[in-house]
PDB file of C-alpha atoms in Angstrom:
ATOM      1  CA  UNK E1428     148.503-158.484  40.539  1.00 48.00           C
ATOM      2  CA  UNK E1429     148.429-155.788  43.563  1.00 87.00           C
ATOM      3  CA  UNK E1430     151.356-155.862  46.347  1.00 96.00           C
ATOM      4  CA  UNK E1431     150.047-157.470  49.646  1.00 96.00           C
ATOM      5  CA  UNK E1432     150.584-154.196  51.344  1.00 98.00           C
ATOM      6  CA  UNK E1433     148.441-152.219  48.979  1.00 98.00           C
ATOM      7  CA  UNK E1434     145.435-152.878  51.115  1.00 98.00           C
ATOM      8  CA  UNK E1435     147.166-153.607  54.549  1.00 98.00           C
ATOM      9  CA  UNK E1436     144.025-153.655  56.488  1.00 98.00           C
ATOM     10  CA  UNK E1437     142.327-156.090  54.190  1.00 98.00           C
ATOM     11  CA  UNK E1438     145.384-158.335  53.658  1.00 98.00           C
ATOM     12  CA  UNK E1439     145.893-158.569  57.418  1.00 98.00           C
ATOM     13  CA  UNK E1440     142.439-159.306  58.419  1.00 98.00           C
ATOM     14  CA  UNK E1441     142.028-162.076  55.461  1.00 97.00           C
ATOM     15  CA  UNK E1442     145.092-163.598  56.534  1.00 98.00           C
ATOM     16  CA  UNK E1443     147.036-163.708  59.838  1.00 98.00           C
ATOM     17  CA  UNK E1444     144.618-161.322  61.398  1.00 98.00           C
ATOM     18  CA  UNK E1445     141.398-163.510  60.646  1.00 97.00           C
ATOM     19  CA  UNK E1446     141.117-164.403  64.411  1.00 96.00           C
ATOM     20  CA  UNK E1447     140.323-160.360  65.003  1.00 97.00           C
ATOM     21  CA  UNK E1448     137.811-159.885  62.172  1.00 97.00           C
ATOM     22  CA  UNK E1449     134.333-159.186  61.983  1.00 97.00           C
ATOM     23  CA  UNK E1450     132.597-159.393  58.591  1.00 97.00           C
ATOM     24  CA  UNK E1451     132.789-161.613  55.080  1.00 97.00           C
ATOM     25  CA  UNK E1452     134.632-162.015  52.202  1.00 97.00           C
ATOM     26  CA  UNK E1453     133.844-158.727  50.777  1.00 98.00           C
ATOM     27  CA  UNK E1454     134.371-156.551  53.654  1.00 98.00           C
ATOM     28  CA  UNK E1455     135.887-156.870  56.913  1.00 98.00           C
ATOM     29  CA  UNK E1456     137.008-154.859  60.484  1.00 98.00           C
ATOM     30  CA  UNK E1457     139.149-155.293  63.354  1.00 97.00           C
ATOM     31  CA  UNK E1458     136.832-155.890  66.503  1.00 94.00           C
ATOM     32  CA  UNK E1459     136.213-152.021  67.752  1.00 88.00           C
ATOM     33  CA  UNK E1460     137.842-152.832  70.840  1.00 90.00           C
ATOM     34  CA  UNK E1461     140.909-153.833  69.412  1.00 93.00           C
ATOM     35  CA  UNK E1462     141.637-151.179  66.640  1.00 94.00           C
ATOM     36  CA  UNK E1463     139.073-148.991  64.582  1.00 94.00           C
ATOM     37  CA  UNK E1464     140.529-150.146  61.306  1.00 97.00           C
ATOM     38  CA  UNK E1465     137.806-151.438  58.270  1.00 98.00           C
ATOM     39  CA  UNK E1466     138.686-152.436  54.680  1.00 98.00           C
ATOM     40  CA  UNK E1467     137.023-153.958  51.194  1.00 97.00           C
ATOM     41  CA  UNK E1468     138.223-156.555  49.197  1.00 96.00           C
ATOM     42  CA  UNK E1469     137.956-154.467  46.508  1.00 96.00           C
ATOM     43  CA  UNK E1470     136.024-151.276  45.390  1.00 95.00           C
ATOM     44  CA  UNK E1471     133.109-152.721  43.259  1.00 96.00           C
ATOM     45  CA  UNK E1472     129.790-152.033  44.176  1.00 95.00           C
ATOM     46  CA  UNK E1473     128.968-155.489  46.112  1.00 97.00           C
ATOM     47  CA  UNK E1474     132.025-154.919  48.337  1.00 97.00           C
ATOM     48  CA  UNK E1475     131.149-150.994  49.187  1.00 96.00           C
ATOM     49  CA  UNK E1476     127.771-152.478  49.968  1.00 96.00           C
ATOM     50  CA  UNK E1477     129.076-155.044  52.284  1.00 97.00           C
ATOM     51  CA  UNK E1478     131.124-152.329  54.284  1.00 96.00           C
ATOM     52  CA  UNK E1479     128.090-149.957  54.386  1.00 95.00           C
ATOM     53  CA  UNK E1480     126.133-152.728  56.027  1.00 95.00           C
ATOM     54  CA  UNK E1481     129.285-153.800  58.499  1.00 95.00           C
ATOM     55  CA  UNK E1482     130.063-150.439  59.977  1.00 94.00           C
ATOM     56  CA  UNK E1483     127.735-149.236  62.698  1.00 91.00           C
ATOM     57  CA  UNK E1484     126.325-145.800  63.186  1.00 90.00           C
ATOM     58  CA  UNK E1485     128.029-143.641  65.851  1.00 87.00           C
ATOM     59  CA  UNK E1486     131.369-145.449  65.306  1.00 90.00           C
ATOM     60  CA  UNK E1487     134.169-143.989  63.342  1.00 93.00           C
ATOM     61  CA  UNK E1488     136.328-146.098  61.423  1.00 96.00           C
ATOM     62  CA  UNK E1489     139.705-145.992  59.441  1.00 97.00           C
ATOM     63  CA  UNK E1490     140.458-146.856  55.865  1.00 98.00           C
ATOM     64  CA  UNK E1491     143.812-147.138  54.071  1.00 98.00           C
ATOM     65  CA  UNK E1492     144.613-148.500  50.607  1.00 98.00           C
ATOM     66  CA  UNK E1493     146.893-147.114  47.427  1.00 97.00           C
ATOM     67  CA  UNK E1494     143.582-146.820  45.335  1.00 96.00           C
ATOM     68  CA  UNK E1495     141.482-143.846  45.902  1.00 97.00           C
ATOM     69  CA  UNK E1496     139.091-144.499  48.613  1.00 97.00           C
ATOM     70  CA  UNK E1497     135.491-145.055  47.340  1.00 94.00           C
ATOM     71  CA  UNK E1498     132.501-144.772  49.797  1.00 96.00           C
ATOM     72  CA  UNK E1499     129.073-146.420  49.765  1.00 94.00           C
ATOM     73  CA  UNK E1500     126.347-143.607  49.914  1.00 92.00           C
ATOM     74  CA  UNK E1501     125.789-144.430  53.940  1.00 92.00           C
ATOM     75  CA  UNK E1502     129.169-143.808  54.384  1.00 96.00           C
ATOM     76  CA  UNK E1503     130.731-140.266  54.571  1.00 96.00           C
ATOM     77  CA  UNK E1504     134.490-139.509  55.140  1.00 96.00           C
ATOM     78  CA  UNK E1505     134.925-137.006  58.395  1.00 96.00           C
ATOM     79  CA  UNK E1506     138.688-136.489  57.560  1.00 96.00           C
ATOM     80  CA  UNK E1507     141.392-137.566  54.910  1.00 97.00           C
ATOM     81  CA  UNK E1508     145.416-137.705  54.896  1.00 97.00           C
ATOM     82  CA  UNK E1509     147.965-138.907  52.885  1.00 97.00           C
ATOM     83  CA  UNK E1510     150.575-141.502  54.269  1.00 97.00           C
ATOM     84  CA  UNK E1511     153.490-142.976  53.247  1.00 98.00           C
ATOM     85  CA  UNK E1512     154.007-146.527  53.614  1.00 98.00           C
ATOM     86  CA  UNK E1513     157.881-147.547  54.408  1.00 98.00           C
ATOM     87  CA  UNK E1514     159.820-150.730  54.408  1.00 98.00           C
ATOM     88  CA  UNK E1515     163.050-152.106  55.343  1.00 98.00           C
ATOM     89  CA  UNK E1516     164.120-155.464  53.650  1.00 94.00           C
ATOM     90  CA  UNK E1517     167.640-155.233  54.240  1.00 95.00           C
ATOM     91  CA  UNK E1518     169.288-155.734  57.693  1.00 95.00           C
ATOM     92  CA  UNK E1519     169.237-152.837  60.121  1.00 96.00           C
ATOM     93  CA  UNK E1520     171.367-151.882  62.577  1.00 96.00           C
ATOM     94  CA  UNK E1521     171.279-154.331  65.494  1.00 96.00           C
ATOM     95  CA  UNK E1522     170.848-152.627  68.797  1.00 96.00           C
ATOM     96  CA  UNK E1523     171.395-153.640  72.547  1.00 93.00           C
ATOM     97  CA  UNK E1524     170.370-151.810  75.534  1.00 95.00           C
ATOM     98  CA  UNK E1525     169.419-153.265  78.966  1.00 96.00           C
ATOM     99  CA  UNK E1526     166.809-150.745  79.652  1.00 96.00           C
ATOM    100  CA  UNK E1527     163.948-152.179  76.631  1.00 98.00           C
ATOM    101  CA  UNK E1528     161.597-154.608  78.218  1.00 97.00           C
ATOM    102  CA  UNK E1529     158.916-156.351  77.102  1.00 97.00           C
ATOM    103  CA  UNK E1530     155.552-154.505  77.736  1.00 96.00           C
ATOM    104  CA  UNK E1531     152.638-156.426  79.089  1.00 94.00           C
ATOM    105  CA  UNK E1532     149.084-156.296  80.264  1.00 91.00           C
ATOM    106  CA  UNK E1533     150.083-154.874  83.537  1.00 94.00           C
ATOM    107  CA  UNK E1534     151.746-151.816  81.412  1.00 95.00           C
ATOM    108  CA  UNK E1535     148.502-151.245  79.398  1.00 91.00           C
ATOM    109  CA  UNK E1536     147.320-148.205  81.002  1.00 92.00           C
ATOM    110  CA  UNK E1537     150.657-146.510  80.918  1.00 95.00           C
ATOM    111  CA  UNK E1538     150.973-147.269  77.136  1.00 95.00           C
ATOM    112  CA  UNK E1539     147.496-145.955  76.484  1.00 93.00           C
ATOM    113  CA  UNK E1540     148.287-142.830  78.616  1.00 95.00           C
ATOM    114  CA  UNK E1541     151.595-142.551  76.793  1.00 96.00           C
ATOM    115  CA  UNK E1542     149.838-142.926  73.352  1.00 94.00           C
ATOM    116  CA  UNK E1543     146.781-140.374  74.196  1.00 94.00           C
ATOM    117  CA  UNK E1544     149.844-137.950  74.708  1.00 95.00           C
ATOM    118  CA  UNK E1545     151.545-138.326  71.826  1.00 93.00           C
ATOM    119  CA  UNK E1546     148.990-139.489  69.366  1.00 90.00           C
ATOM    120  CA  UNK E1547     151.308-141.985  67.311  1.00 87.00           C
ATOM    121  CA  UNK E1548     148.043-143.367  65.749  1.00 84.00           C
ATOM    122  CA  UNK E1549     145.040-145.586  66.719  1.00 85.00           C
ATOM    123  CA  UNK E1550     145.613-147.133  70.169  1.00 86.00           C
ATOM    124  CA  UNK E1551     143.555-149.301  72.536  1.00 85.00           C
ATOM    125  CA  UNK E1552     143.870-151.153  75.593  1.00 81.00           C
ATOM    126  CA  UNK E1553     143.807-154.114  73.417  1.00 87.00           C
ATOM    127  CA  UNK E1554     146.581-153.457  71.177  1.00 84.00           C
ATOM    128  CA  UNK E1555     148.907-156.071  72.697  1.00 86.00           C
ATOM    129  CA  UNK E1556     146.400-158.676  71.093  1.00 92.00           C
ATOM    130  CA  UNK E1557     147.594-158.022  68.001  1.00 94.00           C
ATOM    131  CA  UNK E1558     151.718-158.200  68.566  1.00 94.00           C
ATOM    132  CA  UNK E1559     154.716-157.521  71.018  1.00 95.00           C
ATOM    133  CA  UNK E1560     155.245-154.081  72.312  1.00 96.00           C
ATOM    134  CA  UNK E1561     158.771-153.239  74.130  1.00 98.00           C
ATOM    135  CA  UNK E1562     159.534-150.036  75.939  1.00 98.00           C
ATOM    136  CA  UNK E1563     162.010-148.119  78.023  1.00 98.00           C
ATOM    137  CA  UNK E1564     160.880-147.034  81.497  1.00 97.00           C
ATOM    138  CA  UNK E1565     162.722-143.863  83.137  1.00 97.00           C
ATOM    139  CA  UNK E1566     162.532-143.173  86.943  1.00 95.00           C
ATOM    140  CA  UNK E1567     159.247-145.545  86.977  1.00 94.00           C
ATOM    141  CA  UNK E1568     157.658-144.048  84.009  1.00 96.00           C
ATOM    142  CA  UNK E1569     157.045-145.284  80.603  1.00 97.00           C
ATOM    143  CA  UNK E1570     159.472-142.897  78.588  1.00 98.00           C
ATOM    144  CA  UNK E1571     158.768-144.601  75.128  1.00 98.00           C
ATOM    145  CA  UNK E1572     157.431-147.714  73.111  1.00 97.00           C
ATOM    146  CA  UNK E1573     157.069-149.540  70.039  1.00 97.00           C
ATOM    147  CA  UNK E1574     155.263-152.459  68.688  1.00 96.00           C
ATOM    148  CA  UNK E1575     153.721-154.515  66.175  1.00 97.00           C
ATOM    149  CA  UNK E1576     150.055-153.951  64.530  1.00 96.00           C
ATOM    150  CA  UNK E1577     148.856-155.492  61.344  1.00 97.00           C
ATOM    151  CA  UNK E1578     150.408-158.647  60.067  1.00 98.00           C
ATOM    152  CA  UNK E1579     150.264-160.153  56.550  1.00 98.00           C
ATOM    153  CA  UNK E1580     152.334-162.985  55.250  1.00 98.00           C
ATOM    154  CA  UNK E1581     156.016-162.306  55.262  1.00 98.00           C
ATOM    155  CA  UNK E1582     155.449-158.998  56.842  1.00 98.00           C
ATOM    156  CA  UNK E1583     154.699-156.989  60.196  1.00 98.00           C
ATOM    157  CA  UNK E1584     153.849-153.578  60.781  1.00 98.00           C
ATOM    158  CA  UNK E1585     156.166-151.470  63.198  1.00 98.00           C
ATOM    159  CA  UNK E1586     153.467-148.933  64.917  1.00 96.00           C
ATOM    160  CA  UNK E1587     152.671-147.208  68.115  1.00 94.00           C
ATOM    161  CA  UNK E1588     156.351-145.774  68.223  1.00 96.00           C
ATOM    162  CA  UNK E1589     156.283-142.707  70.649  1.00 95.00           C
ATOM    163  CA  UNK E1590     158.347-141.033  73.093  1.00 96.00           C
ATOM    164  CA  UNK E1591     157.194-138.917  76.263  1.00 97.00           C
ATOM    165  CA  UNK E1592     157.824-135.124  75.774  1.00 96.00           C
ATOM    166  CA  UNK E1593     159.692-135.434  78.873  1.00 96.00           C
ATOM    167  CA  UNK E1594     162.540-137.705  77.446  1.00 95.00           C
ATOM    168  CA  UNK E1595     162.453-136.592  73.918  1.00 91.00           C
ATOM    169  CA  UNK E1596     166.024-136.054  72.397  1.00 91.00           C
ATOM    170  CA  UNK E1597     167.668-138.967  73.757  1.00 93.00           C
ATOM    171  CA  UNK E1598     167.095-141.450  70.500  1.00 96.00           C
ATOM    172  CA  UNK E1599     164.613-143.541  72.333  1.00 97.00           C
ATOM    173  CA  UNK E1600     162.291-143.977  69.109  1.00 96.00           C
ATOM    174  CA  UNK E1601     165.168-144.750  67.116  1.00 97.00           C
ATOM    175  CA  UNK E1602     166.580-147.288  69.612  1.00 98.00           C
ATOM    176  CA  UNK E1603     163.064-149.148  69.671  1.00 98.00           C
ATOM    177  CA  UNK E1604     162.224-148.679  65.903  1.00 98.00           C
ATOM    178  CA  UNK E1605     165.545-150.540  65.334  1.00 98.00           C
ATOM    179  CA  UNK E1606     164.902-153.147  68.261  1.00 98.00           C
ATOM    180  CA  UNK E1607     161.342-153.779  67.088  1.00 98.00           C
ATOM    181  CA  UNK E1608     162.546-154.080  63.659  1.00 98.00           C
ATOM    182  CA  UNK E1609     165.175-156.578  64.335  1.00 98.00           C
ATOM    183  CA  UNK E1610     162.757-158.677  66.391  1.00 97.00           C
ATOM    184  CA  UNK E1611     160.226-158.842  63.423  1.00 98.00           C
ATOM    185  CA  UNK E1612     163.586-159.475  60.678  1.00 98.00           C
ATOM    186  CA  UNK E1613     165.116-162.547  63.073  1.00 97.00           C
ATOM    187  CA  UNK E1614     161.281-164.125  62.438  1.00 97.00           C
ATOM    188  CA  UNK E1615     162.206-164.097  58.667  1.00 97.00           C
ATOM    189  CA  UNK E1616     159.703-161.421  58.214  1.00 98.00           C
ATOM    190  CA  UNK E1617     160.195-157.805  56.331  1.00 98.00           C
ATOM    191  CA  UNK E1618     159.139-154.785  58.634  1.00 98.00           C
ATOM    192  CA  UNK E1619     156.860-151.935  57.413  1.00 98.00           C
ATOM    193  CA  UNK E1620     155.123-149.066  58.819  1.00 98.00           C
ATOM    194  CA  UNK E1621     153.076-145.949  58.262  1.00 97.00           C
ATOM    195  CA  UNK E1622     153.446-142.010  59.056  1.00 96.00           C
ATOM    196  CA  UNK E1623     151.614-139.283  57.836  1.00 95.00           C
ATOM    197  CA  UNK E1624     153.584-137.810  54.825  1.00 94.00           C
ATOM    198  CA  UNK E1625     153.353-134.403  56.389  1.00 94.00           C
ATOM    199  CA  UNK E1626     155.595-135.626  59.512  1.00 93.00           C
ATOM    200  CA  UNK E1627     158.789-135.134  58.050  1.00 94.00           C
ATOM    201  CA  UNK E1628     160.581-135.618  61.221  1.00 91.00           C
ATOM    202  CA  UNK E1629     159.368-139.079  61.435  1.00 93.00           C
ATOM    203  CA  UNK E1630     160.084-140.183  57.806  1.00 96.00           C
ATOM    204  CA  UNK E1631     163.730-138.898  58.131  1.00 95.00           C
ATOM    205  CA  UNK E1632     164.129-140.794  61.230  1.00 95.00           C
ATOM    206  CA  UNK E1633     162.569-144.199  59.503  1.00 97.00           C
ATOM    207  CA  UNK E1634     165.022-143.357  56.461  1.00 97.00           C
ATOM    208  CA  UNK E1635     168.125-142.875  58.407  1.00 97.00           C
ATOM    209  CA  UNK E1636     167.291-146.426  60.167  1.00 97.00           C
ATOM    210  CA  UNK E1637     166.696-147.956  56.678  1.00 97.00           C
ATOM    211  CA  UNK E1638     163.301-148.017  55.674  1.00 98.00           C
ATOM    212  CA  UNK E1639     162.455-146.750  52.482  1.00 98.00           C
ATOM    213  CA  UNK E1640     159.287-145.505  50.756  1.00 97.00           C
ATOM    214  CA  UNK E1641     157.377-148.378  49.189  1.00 98.00           C
ATOM    215  CA  UNK E1642     154.246-146.538  48.371  1.00 97.00           C
ATOM    216  CA  UNK E1643     151.885-143.597  49.069  1.00 98.00           C
ATOM    217  CA  UNK E1644     148.407-144.492  50.447  1.00 98.00           C
ATOM    218  CA  UNK E1645     144.953-142.743  51.093  1.00 98.00           C
ATOM    219  CA  UNK E1646     143.508-142.513  54.615  1.00 98.00           C
ATOM    220  CA  UNK E1647     140.062-141.882  55.376  1.00 98.00           C
ATOM    221  CA  UNK E1648     138.156-141.606  58.685  1.00 97.00           C
ATOM    222  CA  UNK E1649     134.375-142.498  57.737  1.00 97.00           C
ATOM    223  CA  UNK E1650     131.166-142.354  59.618  1.00 95.00           C
ATOM    224  CA  UNK E1651     127.531-143.322  58.732  1.00 91.00           C
ATOM    225  CA  UNK E1652     125.805-140.145  56.855  1.00 86.00           C
ATOM    226  CA  UNK E1653     122.448-140.957  58.807  1.00 70.00           C
TER     227      UNK E1653
END
């Protein structure tokens, strides 16, 4: 039996994130206002056909899975990449810093601006629907943030980790990664994350705080061929 994180998008949309899903038992996607992720239950012809019908023209969607990505005739890959999926199954260092505060919808515009500048991955104003986000503000500016994204039974994804260039080098990404990972673990869940395998600095950071490589995943940004 495959691991629940081998198709993280599908397993989230089929379980804890059903409320954010569009589609059926063959293919699903997050509502595009939240995050442009889609997935199939399997790579059989019926599921791929359902995916082709589910994804509308003029919109890009992201697929992520351990298996090679197979596309129906209606879709083509705009870009592809290799991701590492890392997991922290043992307790990580506890941290405490009075600067860390819960981010709310009042902070959404600042969060979007920071994500647009640093590009930690797909991020929208509706990202707060998926889980908690925490940040550090310095001189009234959002200096760094980290939060939660996909959720499967027993697992929560650590995501959106980024620091403003003006405040890098101060250990904020490490601080917030540990802070969010500890909150996930306090709920009895296992934190995991994704990073481009080419992002050596990020991978080393996550290794240094207790994450280990679980799998290498394929990613594709897809659009309609028509």
